[in-house]
Coordinates of C-alpha atoms (C1' of nucleotides) in Angstrom, one line a residue:
Chain K
X26 CA -85.1 -79.8 -102.0
X27 CA -83.4 -77.1 -99.9
X28 CA -82.2 -74.2 -100.9
X29 CA -79.7 -73.2 -98.1
X30 CA -77.1 -72.6 -97.7
X31 CA -73.8 -75.8 -96.4
X32 CA -73.2 -73.0 -93.6
X33 CA -76.9 -72.5 -92.1
X34 CA -77.7 -76.1 -93.0
X35 CA -74.4 -76.4 -91.1
X36 CA -76.1 -74.0 -88.0
X37 CA -79.5 -75.6 -88.2
X38 CA -78.1 -79.6 -88.0
X39 CA -76.9 -79.0 -84.2
X40 CA -74.3 -80.2 -82.5
X41 CA -73.6 -83.6 -80.4
X42 CA -75.4 -82.6 -76.9
X43 CA -77.8 -80.1 -78.5
X44 CA -80.8 -81.3 -81.7
X45 CA -81.3 -79.2 -84.7
X46 CA -83.5 -77.1 -85.9
X47 CA -85.6 -78.0 -89.0
X48 CA -85.2 -76.5 -91.9
X49 CA -88.5 -73.8 -93.3
X50 CA -88.3 -75.5 -96.5
X51 CA -88.5 -78.8 -95.3
X52 CA -91.4 -79.7 -95.6
X53 CA -92.1 -78.7 -99.6
X54 CA -94.7 -80.5 -101.1
X55 CA -94.3 -83.8 -103.1
X56 CA -94.8 -82.4 -106.8
X57 CA -92.1 -79.4 -106.0
X58 CA -89.7 -81.1 -105.2
X59 CA -89.7 -83.7 -107.6
X60 CA -89.7 -80.5 -110.3
X61 CA -86.5 -78.9 -108.5
X62 CA -84.5 -81.8 -108.3
X63 CA -84.9 -82.6 -111.9
X64 CA -84.8 -78.9 -113.2
X65 CA -81.4 -79.8 -110.0
X66 CA -80.2 -81.9 -112.8
X67 CA -80.6 -80.8 -115.6
X68 CA -77.7 -78.2 -114.1
X69 CA -80.7 -75.1 -114.2
X70 CA -78.9 -73.8 -110.7
X71 CA -75.4 -73.3 -109.3
X72 CA -73.1 -75.3 -107.4
X73 CA -74.1 -75.1 -103.5
X74 CA -77.5 -73.1 -105.6
X75 CA -79.4 -76.9 -104.3
X76 CA -79.5 -80.0 -101.8
X77 CA -81.7 -82.8 -101.5
X78 CA -81.5 -84.4 -98.5
X79 CA -83.3 -86.8 -96.5
X80 CA -86.7 -86.2 -94.6
X81 CA -85.7 -88.1 -91.6
X82 CA -85.7 -86.8 -88.0
X83 CA -84.0 -83.5 -86.7
X84 CA -82.7 -84.7 -83.4
X85 CA -81.4 -87.5 -83.9
X86 CA -78.9 -88.6 -81.9
X87 CA -77.6 -89.9 -84.5
X88 CA -75.9 -87.0 -86.3
X89 CA -76.2 -88.7 -89.6
X90 CA -80.4 -89.0 -89.3
X91 CA -80.3 -85.6 -89.7
X92 CA -81.9 -84.9 -92.5
X93 CA -78.2 -85.7 -94.2
X94 CA -77.6 -84.6 -97.8
X95 CA -77.8 -86.9 -100.5
X96 CA -77.3 -85.4 -104.2
X97 CA -75.4 -82.6 -104.2
X98 CA -74.9 -79.3 -108.1
X99 CA -70.9 -79.6 -108.8
X100 CA -70.2 -79.1 -112.0
X101 CA -67.8 -81.1 -112.5
X102 CA -66.3 -82.5 -115.7
X103 CA -66.5 -86.0 -113.7
X104 CA -62.7 -89.0 -115.3
X105 CA -65.8 -91.7 -116.6
X106 CA -69.1 -90.1 -116.9
X107 CA -67.3 -87.1 -118.3
X108 CA -70.0 -83.8 -118.1
X109 CA -72.7 -85.7 -118.1
X110 CA -74.3 -85.2 -115.1
X111 CA -74.1 -82.1 -112.2
X112 CA -75.7 -83.9 -109.9
X113 CA -73.6 -85.8 -107.6
X114 CA -75.0 -89.1 -104.6
X115 CA -73.1 -89.0 -100.9
X116 CA -71.5 -91.3 -99.9
X117 CA -74.3 -93.0 -98.1
X118 CA -76.7 -92.7 -100.8
X119 CA -74.9 -94.3 -103.4
X120 CA -73.3 -96.8 -101.4
X121 CA -76.5 -98.6 -99.7
X122 CA -78.0 -98.5 -103.5
X123 CA -74.7 -99.7 -105.1
X124 CA -74.2 -102.9 -103.0
X125 CA -78.6 -103.6 -103.7
X126 CA -78.2 -103.6 -107.2
X127 CA -75.1 -105.9 -107.5
X128 CA -76.7 -108.0 -105.2
X129 CA -74.5 -107.5 -102.1
X130 CA -74.9 -109.5 -98.8
X131 CA -72.6 -108.4 -96.4
X132 CA -70.7 -105.1 -96.6
X133 CA -68.2 -104.7 -94.8
X134 CA -66.1 -101.0 -94.0
X135 CA -64.3 -100.1 -90.6
X136 CA -65.5 -99.0 -87.2
X137 CA -65.4 -95.0 -88.7
X138 CA -68.9 -96.3 -90.3
X139 CA -71.1 -97.8 -87.1
X140 CA -73.0 -94.3 -87.1
X141 CA -73.8 -94.7 -90.7
X142 CA -75.3 -98.4 -90.9
X143 CA -78.9 -96.9 -89.9
X144 CA -78.7 -94.4 -92.9
X145 CA -77.6 -97.3 -95.0
X146 CA -80.5 -99.4 -93.5
X147 CA -83.3 -96.3 -93.9
X148 CA -82.3 -96.2 -97.8
X149 CA -82.4 -99.4 -98.1
X150 CA -85.9 -99.8 -97.2
X151 CA -86.7 -96.5 -98.2
X152 CA -86.5 -96.9 -101.6
X153 CA -87.5 -100.1 -101.5
X154 CA -84.7 -102.5 -103.0
X155 CA -85.8 -106.3 -104.1
X156 CA -82.3 -107.3 -102.6
X157 CA -81.1 -105.8 -98.7
X158 CA -77.9 -105.9 -98.0
X159 CA -76.1 -105.9 -94.7
X160 CA -73.7 -104.2 -93.8
X161 CA -70.6 -105.5 -90.8
X162 CA -67.4 -103.4 -89.7
X163 CA -64.0 -104.3 -88.1
X164 CA -61.7 -102.6 -87.0
X165 CA -58.6 -101.3 -89.3
X166 CA -55.6 -103.4 -89.4
X167 CA -53.0 -101.6 -88.3
X168 CA -49.5 -101.9 -87.7
X169 CA -46.3 -101.4 -84.9
X170 CA -44.1 -98.2 -86.2
X171 CA -45.3 -99.0 -89.7
X172 CA -46.6 -95.5 -91.5
X173 CA -50.2 -96.8 -92.7
X174 CA -52.2 -93.0 -94.3
X175 CA -52.8 -92.1 -97.2
X176 CA -51.9 -88.9 -95.9
X177 CA -48.0 -89.9 -94.6
X178 CA -47.1 -91.1 -97.0
X179 CA -48.2 -88.6 -99.7
X180 CA -45.7 -87.2 -97.0
X181 CA -42.6 -88.9 -96.9
X182 CA -43.0 -89.6 -100.7
X183 CA -43.8 -85.9 -101.8
X184 CA -40.6 -85.4 -98.9
X185 CA -38.5 -87.4 -100.7
X186 CA -38.4 -90.0 -97.4
X187 CA -39.4 -93.2 -99.3
X188 CA -38.4 -93.4 -103.1
X189 CA -42.1 -94.0 -104.1
X190 CA -45.4 -95.0 -103.3
X191 CA -43.7 -99.4 -103.9
X192 CA -40.6 -98.2 -101.1
X193 CA -39.7 -101.3 -99.7
X194 CA -40.2 -99.9 -96.1
X195 CA -43.8 -99.0 -97.5
X196 CA -46.6 -101.4 -95.9
X197 CA -48.6 -101.3 -99.3
X198 CA -49.5 -104.4 -101.0
X199 CA -47.1 -103.2 -103.8
X200 CA -44.2 -102.4 -100.9
X201 CA -45.3 -105.7 -100.0
X202 CA -44.5 -106.6 -103.3
X203 CA -41.3 -104.4 -104.5
X204 CA -40.2 -105.9 -101.6
X205 CA -40.3 -109.2 -102.1
X206 CA -43.5 -110.8 -99.6
X207 CA -44.5 -113.8 -101.1
X208 CA -47.8 -113.6 -100.8
X209 CA -49.1 -116.4 -99.9
X210 CA -47.2 -115.8 -96.7
X211 CA -50.2 -111.5 -96.4
X212 CA -52.4 -115.0 -97.1
X213 CA -51.6 -116.7 -94.0
X214 CA -51.4 -113.5 -91.2
X215 CA -54.4 -111.8 -93.0
X216 CA -56.0 -115.6 -92.0
X217 CA -53.8 -115.7 -88.9
X218 CA -55.2 -112.1 -88.2
X219 CA -59.1 -112.7 -88.3
X220 CA -61.9 -110.0 -89.0
X221 CA -62.4 -108.9 -84.9
X222 CA -63.8 -105.3 -84.1
X223 CA -60.7 -105.0 -81.6
X224 CA -58.6 -102.3 -82.6
X225 CA -55.0 -102.9 -81.7
X226 CA -52.3 -102.9 -83.2
X227 CA -49.9 -105.9 -84.2
X228 CA -46.4 -107.0 -84.5
X229 CA -44.8 -107.7 -87.9
X230 CA -43.1 -110.3 -86.8
X231 CA -45.9 -112.2 -87.0
X232 CA -45.2 -111.5 -91.0
X233 CA -41.5 -111.8 -91.0
X234 CA -42.5 -115.3 -88.7
X235 CA -45.4 -115.9 -91.9
X236 CA -42.6 -114.9 -94.8
X237 CA -40.1 -117.5 -93.5
X238 CA -42.3 -120.2 -93.1
X239 CA -43.2 -120.2 -97.1
X240 CA -39.1 -119.1 -98.0
X241 CA -37.9 -122.2 -95.9
X242 CA -37.4 -124.3 -99.2
X243 CA -35.4 -122.1 -101.3
X244 CA -31.8 -122.6 -101.8
X245 CA -28.8 -121.7 -99.2
X246 CA -26.7 -119.8 -100.8
X247 CA -23.1 -118.4 -98.7
X248 CA -22.6 -114.5 -98.4
X249 CA -20.7 -112.5 -96.8
X250 CA -21.6 -109.4 -95.4
X251 CA -19.0 -108.0 -93.8
X252 CA -16.1 -109.1 -94.7
X253 CA -12.7 -110.7 -92.8
X254 CA -9.6 -111.8 -94.6
X255 CA -8.6 -115.5 -94.2
X256 CA -5.4 -116.5 -95.8
X257 CA -4.6 -120.8 -95.1
X258 CA -0.8 -120.8 -94.5
X259 CA -0.9 -124.2 -95.3
X260 CA -3.1 -123.9 -98.4
X261 CA -1.4 -124.1 -101.6
X262 CA -1.4 -120.7 -103.5
X263 CA -3.1 -120.1 -106.6
X264 CA -5.1 -123.5 -106.9
X265 CA -8.8 -123.0 -106.4
X266 CA -10.6 -126.1 -105.4
X267 CA -13.7 -126.2 -106.4
X268 CA -16.4 -128.4 -104.2
X269 CA -19.3 -129.5 -104.6
X270 CA -21.8 -129.6 -102.8
X271 CA -25.1 -130.1 -102.4
X272 CA -28.4 -126.7 -101.8
X273 CA -29.9 -127.8 -99.1
X274 CA -33.2 -127.6 -100.6
X275 CA -35.0 -129.6 -98.5
X276 CA -36.2 -132.9 -101.2
X277 CA -33.5 -131.8 -103.8
X278 CA -30.6 -133.8 -105.2
X279 CA -29.6 -130.5 -106.9
X280 CA -25.9 -129.3 -106.9
X281 CA -23.7 -126.4 -106.9
X282 CA -20.5 -125.7 -106.6
X283 CA -18.4 -124.1 -104.7
X284 CA -15.0 -122.8 -105.1
X285 CA -12.3 -123.2 -102.0
X286 CA -8.2 -122.0 -102.2
X287 CA -5.7 -120.2 -100.0
X288 CA -7.8 -117.2 -100.1
X289 CA -11.7 -116.8 -98.0
X290 CA -13.2 -114.2 -96.4
X291 CA -15.1 -115.0 -93.4
X292 CA -17.7 -112.5 -91.8
X293 CA -16.2 -110.3 -89.8
X294 CA -18.8 -111.2 -86.8
X295 CA -17.7 -115.0 -86.1
X296 CA -13.5 -113.8 -85.7
X297 CA -12.6 -112.5 -81.9
X298 CA -9.2 -113.7 -81.4
X299 CA -9.9 -114.4 -78.0
X300 CA -13.5 -116.5 -76.4
X301 CA -15.6 -114.8 -74.3
X302 CA -17.2 -117.3 -73.3
X303 CA -18.6 -121.7 -73.1
X304 CA -21.3 -120.4 -76.1
X305 CA -19.0 -119.3 -78.4
X306 CA -19.1 -121.4 -82.0
X307 CA -16.7 -119.1 -84.7
X308 CA -13.0 -119.0 -84.7
X309 CA -11.3 -117.3 -82.0
X310 CA -7.0 -117.9 -82.2
X311 CA -6.7 -122.0 -81.7
X312 CA -9.9 -122.4 -81.9
X313 CA -10.9 -124.3 -85.3
X314 CA -13.9 -123.7 -87.1
X315 CA -15.6 -125.9 -89.8
X316 CA -15.9 -123.9 -93.2
X317 CA -19.4 -125.6 -94.6
X318 CA -18.8 -127.2 -97.0
X319 CA -15.8 -127.1 -97.0
X320 CA -13.1 -128.1 -94.5
X321 CA -11.8 -126.9 -90.5
X322 CA -9.2 -124.3 -90.1
X323 CA -7.5 -123.4 -88.1
X324 CA -6.9 -120.1 -86.8
X325 CA -3.0 -119.3 -85.6
X326 CA -2.0 -116.2 -86.1
X327 CA -4.1 -112.4 -86.8
X328 CA -2.9 -109.0 -88.1
X329 CA -4.0 -105.8 -87.2
X330 CA -3.4 -102.4 -88.7
X331 CA -2.4 -98.5 -87.4
X332 CA -6.2 -98.8 -84.9
X333 CA -5.5 -102.3 -84.3
X334 CA -8.5 -103.6 -86.0
X335 CA -8.4 -106.2 -87.1
X336 CA -7.6 -107.5 -90.7
X337 CA -6.9 -110.4 -91.5
X338 CA -6.7 -113.7 -90.0
X339 CA -3.6 -116.0 -91.1
X340 CA -5.2 -119.6 -90.6
X341 CA -4.7 -123.7 -91.7
X342 CA -6.6 -126.1 -93.0
X343 CA -7.1 -130.2 -92.2
X344 CA -7.2 -131.4 -95.3
X345 CA -9.0 -134.8 -93.1
X346 CA -11.8 -132.7 -92.3
X347 CA -12.6 -132.4 -95.5
X348 CA -17.3 -132.0 -95.9
X349 CA -18.5 -135.2 -96.3
X350 CA -15.4 -137.5 -95.5
X351 CA -17.5 -138.8 -92.3
X352 CA -14.1 -137.8 -89.9
X353 CA -15.4 -137.3 -87.0
X354 CA -12.2 -137.0 -84.8
X355 CA -11.9 -133.9 -83.5
X356 CA -15.0 -131.9 -83.1
X357 CA -15.3 -128.0 -84.2
X358 CA -15.9 -125.4 -82.1
X359 CA -18.6 -123.7 -84.8
X360 CA -19.4 -124.0 -88.0
X361 CA -19.2 -120.8 -89.8
X362 CA -19.3 -120.1 -93.9
X363 CA -17.4 -117.7 -96.3
X364 CA -16.5 -116.7 -99.5
X365 CA -13.8 -118.1 -101.5
X366 CA -12.0 -114.2 -102.6
X367 CA -10.8 -114.8 -105.9
X368 CA -13.9 -115.8 -107.8
X369 CA -16.1 -113.8 -105.3
X370 CA -18.6 -111.6 -106.8
X371 CA -20.2 -108.0 -105.3
X372 CA -23.5 -107.7 -105.2
X373 CA -25.0 -104.5 -104.1
X374 CA -27.6 -105.2 -101.0
X375 CA -30.5 -103.9 -99.4
X376 CA -31.7 -104.7 -96.2
X377 CA -35.2 -102.9 -94.7
X378 CA -36.7 -102.4 -91.3
X379 CA -39.5 -100.8 -90.2
X380 CA -40.0 -97.2 -91.1
X381 CA -40.3 -96.6 -86.7
X382 CA -38.3 -96.5 -84.1
X383 CA -38.8 -98.5 -82.0
X384 CA -42.1 -98.1 -79.7
X385 CA -43.1 -95.0 -81.4
X386 CA -45.7 -92.4 -80.5
X387 CA -47.3 -91.8 -83.7
X388 CA -48.6 -88.4 -83.0
X389 CA -45.0 -87.0 -82.9
X390 CA -44.0 -85.7 -85.8
X391 CA -42.3 -88.2 -89.0
X392 CA -39.2 -87.0 -88.5
X393 CA -38.4 -86.9 -85.1
X394 CA -40.2 -91.1 -85.6
X395 CA -38.2 -92.6 -88.7
X396 CA -36.4 -95.7 -87.7
X397 CA -32.8 -93.9 -89.7
X398 CA -32.4 -97.8 -90.8
X399 CA -35.0 -98.4 -92.1
X400 CA -33.4 -98.9 -95.3
X401 CA -29.5 -100.7 -95.6
X402 CA -27.2 -100.8 -99.0
X403 CA -24.2 -101.9 -98.1
X404 CA -22.1 -104.7 -100.6
X405 CA -21.8 -108.6 -100.0
X406 CA -19.6 -110.7 -101.3
X407 CA -21.3 -113.5 -103.2
X408 CA -20.0 -116.9 -104.2
X409 CA -20.5 -117.0 -107.7
X410 CA -22.0 -120.5 -110.8
X411 CA -25.7 -119.1 -108.9
X412 CA -28.6 -120.8 -111.6
X413 CA -30.1 -117.7 -113.4
X414 CA -33.4 -118.5 -112.9
X415 CA -32.7 -117.5 -108.7
X416 CA -35.9 -116.0 -107.8
X417 CA -35.8 -116.7 -103.8
X418 CA -32.6 -117.7 -101.8
X419 CA -31.6 -118.1 -97.9
X420 CA -29.0 -117.1 -97.4
X421 CA -26.2 -119.2 -95.0
X422 CA -27.0 -117.6 -91.4
X423 CA -28.3 -114.3 -92.6
X424 CA -31.7 -114.0 -93.5
X425 CA -34.0 -115.0 -97.0
X426 CA -33.5 -111.9 -100.1
X427 CA -35.2 -111.1 -103.5
X428 CA -32.9 -111.9 -105.8
X429 CA -33.6 -108.8 -108.8
X430 CA -32.4 -107.1 -111.5
X431 CA -30.7 -103.5 -108.9
X432 CA -28.8 -107.4 -106.8
X433 CA -30.5 -108.4 -103.6
X434 CA -33.1 -107.2 -101.4
X435 CA -33.4 -108.8 -98.1
X436 CA -37.5 -110.3 -98.0
X437 CA -36.6 -111.2 -94.0
X438 CA -34.2 -111.9 -91.6
X439 CA -33.3 -115.5 -90.1
X440 CA -34.2 -115.5 -86.6
X441 CA -31.6 -115.6 -83.9
X442 CA -31.3 -117.2 -81.0
X443 CA -27.5 -115.6 -81.1
X444 CA -26.7 -113.5 -77.1
Chain T
rU15 C1' -77.5 -89.6 -68.5
rG16 C1' -75.9 -86.8 -76.8
rG17 C1' -75.5 -91.4 -80.0
rG18 C1' -72.6 -95.7 -82.2
rC19 C1' -69.1 -99.5 -80.2
rU20 C1' -64.4 -101.4 -78.1
rA21 C1' -61.5 -103.7 -73.1
rU22 C1' -59.7 -112.5 -73.1
rC23 C1' -50.5 -113.6 -71.8
rG24 C1' -45.8 -108.8 -73.9
rC25 C1' -48.6 -108.6 -79.6
rC26 C1' -53.0 -110.7 -82.1
rA27 C1' -56.7 -114.2 -81.2
rA28 C1' -59.7 -117.9 -80.2
rG29 C1' -63.8 -118.6 -76.8
rU30 C1' -71.9 -116.6 -77.1
rG31 C1' -73.9 -120.4 -68.9
rG32 C1' -70.1 -126.1 -67.3
rU33 C1' -62.5 -126.8 -71.3
rU34 C1' -57.0 -128.1 -67.1
rA35 C1' -59.1 -120.1 -70.3
rA36 C1' -58.1 -122.2 -77.6
rG37 C1' -54.2 -121.3 -81.2
rG38 C1' -50.6 -117.9 -82.7
rC39 C1' -46.0 -113.9 -82.8
rA40 C1' -42.4 -111.8 -79.1
rU41 C1' -40.2 -113.9 -74.7
rC42 C1' -36.9 -117.8 -71.1
rG43 C1' -35.2 -122.7 -70.7
rG44 C1' -33.4 -127.7 -72.9
rA45 C1' -33.1 -131.1 -77.3
rC46 C1' -31.2 -131.4 -82.1
rU47 C1' -27.6 -128.9 -85.6
rU48 C1' -22.3 -129.1 -91.4
rU49 C1' -26.4 -122.3 -90.5
rG50 C1' -26.7 -119.7 -82.5
rA51 C1' -31.3 -121.9 -89.0
rC52 C1' -34.7 -125.3 -89.8
rU53 C1' -37.1 -129.0 -86.4
rC54 C1' -38.3 -130.8 -81.1
rC55 C1' -40.1 -131.2 -75.9
rG56 C1' -41.1 -127.8 -71.6
rA57 C1' -42.3 -123.0 -69.4
rC58 C1' -46.1 -118.6 -69.7
rA59 C1' -54.3 -115.6 -67.8
rC60 C1' -56.6 -115.7 -61.3
rC61 C1' -60.8 -113.5 -68.8
rG62 C1' -60.9 -104.3 -67.6
rG63 C1' -62.9 -103.1 -61.8
rA64 C1' -67.0 -103.7 -58.2
rG65 C1' -71.0 -106.0 -57.3
rG66 C1' -75.3 -109.5 -58.4
rU67 C1' -77.8 -113.7 -60.6
rU68 C1' -76.8 -119.1 -60.4
rC69 C1' -74.9 -126.1 -58.1
rG70 C1' -71.5 -122.9 -61.4
rA71 C1' -70.2 -117.0 -64.8
rA72 C1' -64.5 -114.9 -69.6
rU73 C1' -69.5 -115.5 -71.5
rC74 C1' -76.8 -113.3 -68.5
rC75 C1' -78.2 -108.9 -64.7
rU76 C1' -75.7 -103.1 -62.5
rC77 C1' -72.5 -100.3 -62.4
rC78 C1' -68.2 -97.4 -62.5
rU79 C1' -63.0 -97.3 -65.4
rA80 C1' -60.5 -96.9 -69.7
rG81 C1' -60.4 -96.2 -74.7
rC82 C1' -61.5 -95.7 -80.0
rC83 C1' -65.4 -93.1 -83.0
rC84 C1' -69.6 -89.0 -85.1
rA85 C1' -71.1 -82.3 -85.5
rG86 C1' -67.7 -82.3 -94.8
rC87 C1' -72.8 -80.1 -100.4
rC88 C1' -65.8 -85.8 -97.4
rA89 C1' -65.2 -90.9 -98.2

RNA sequence: UGGGCUAUCGCCAAGUGGUUAAGGCAUCGGACUUUGACUCCGACACCGGAGGUUCGAAUCCUCCUAGCCCAGCCA
């Protein structure tokens, strides 16, 4: 039992290179110590008036072994035990005992507790615990370009940079779940990483790849992010054709109805007036592409606004090239997806990227390294007739999305070798 | 000479005296393709440095270098 103040104990502890001094109360008798400790437990002292310490070695090179405090007085209300106790054990004393009592054999924790292992072992041994647990330390799982520290996450929430603690931009478990990352992907990701003692920074692309694997068999649908109007000049006005189309998830015979008409939307990125190079497998004037699951169309002309932006493509379609017709007289310049303009449904979509900019220096202030594109919200055009129980799907050529009551959330983008 | 720990490809990570030094991610080629996806082929490391021991070293020894953690009555 030590009557010294916190400040005195601190001063007596020495520092990294100089040994500490024994407390003047270090040699109290066992009886006196027991009586004092009982009184302490009874609440006869005020906070900080006395403390229980382990008598180890004030000159120990590991400062954790310089007579560490075991119990301190805190007349505090505990959320479980109420006011039953006014003394509380320190982590270094409670933790090894809890492990031993619970029959823990391997107690895993992070690297900064390596210096505490000697006390852990000391407590187990000196308390003569019948079961001997072992503490094993490992490195934290750090992720590149992400925020993980409680302090920083709290700051982000408080400053309203993100909405809540389960914001999908966070890589907390609840954040990942909210974003729609399947639990199997997390398991596989963790399994691939192992439990090393080295402290590296893992790239999140490893998780992304696991997510794509898990989601690879989800139904595929057509969704247009940035619509560009296409008008088929040789298609009758007013009629909407319905094409039966396989979902295209492997092993499934399910099909869906995909509308098609004179008025369509394609992705803005899928058109350039002139073919820029031989690798261009999309639409250009004079070129023919296949609209997936539908027909070949050929861009004949385009309409621009006064600023020169392309706002509409005038094209023709070839009825002979209908999907499934085994037409093979010509090869299209590529395959792009589309949506029928009059039946397409507008849907709110959210997409996420890393919270921090690439190669972020985490020692800089947060507001200097936040990625402004960590959250992007937009309205997309989606084909109709989606199943009501659709939880996940792949928007063809875009990515995997989670279907939620508030809209679509992108779980992970598709890979692309397009340059 | 305070103590504890780490160091294998751009990123993770196997490996514990004899292997062509696993594998994944990323990247770069190419095949296939009604998703520039998937899949499939192919390319991609003198093991932080210097010495030493050994027939043989990423693995053992010595020295060095770099990085991380520790001075709460926090966890």
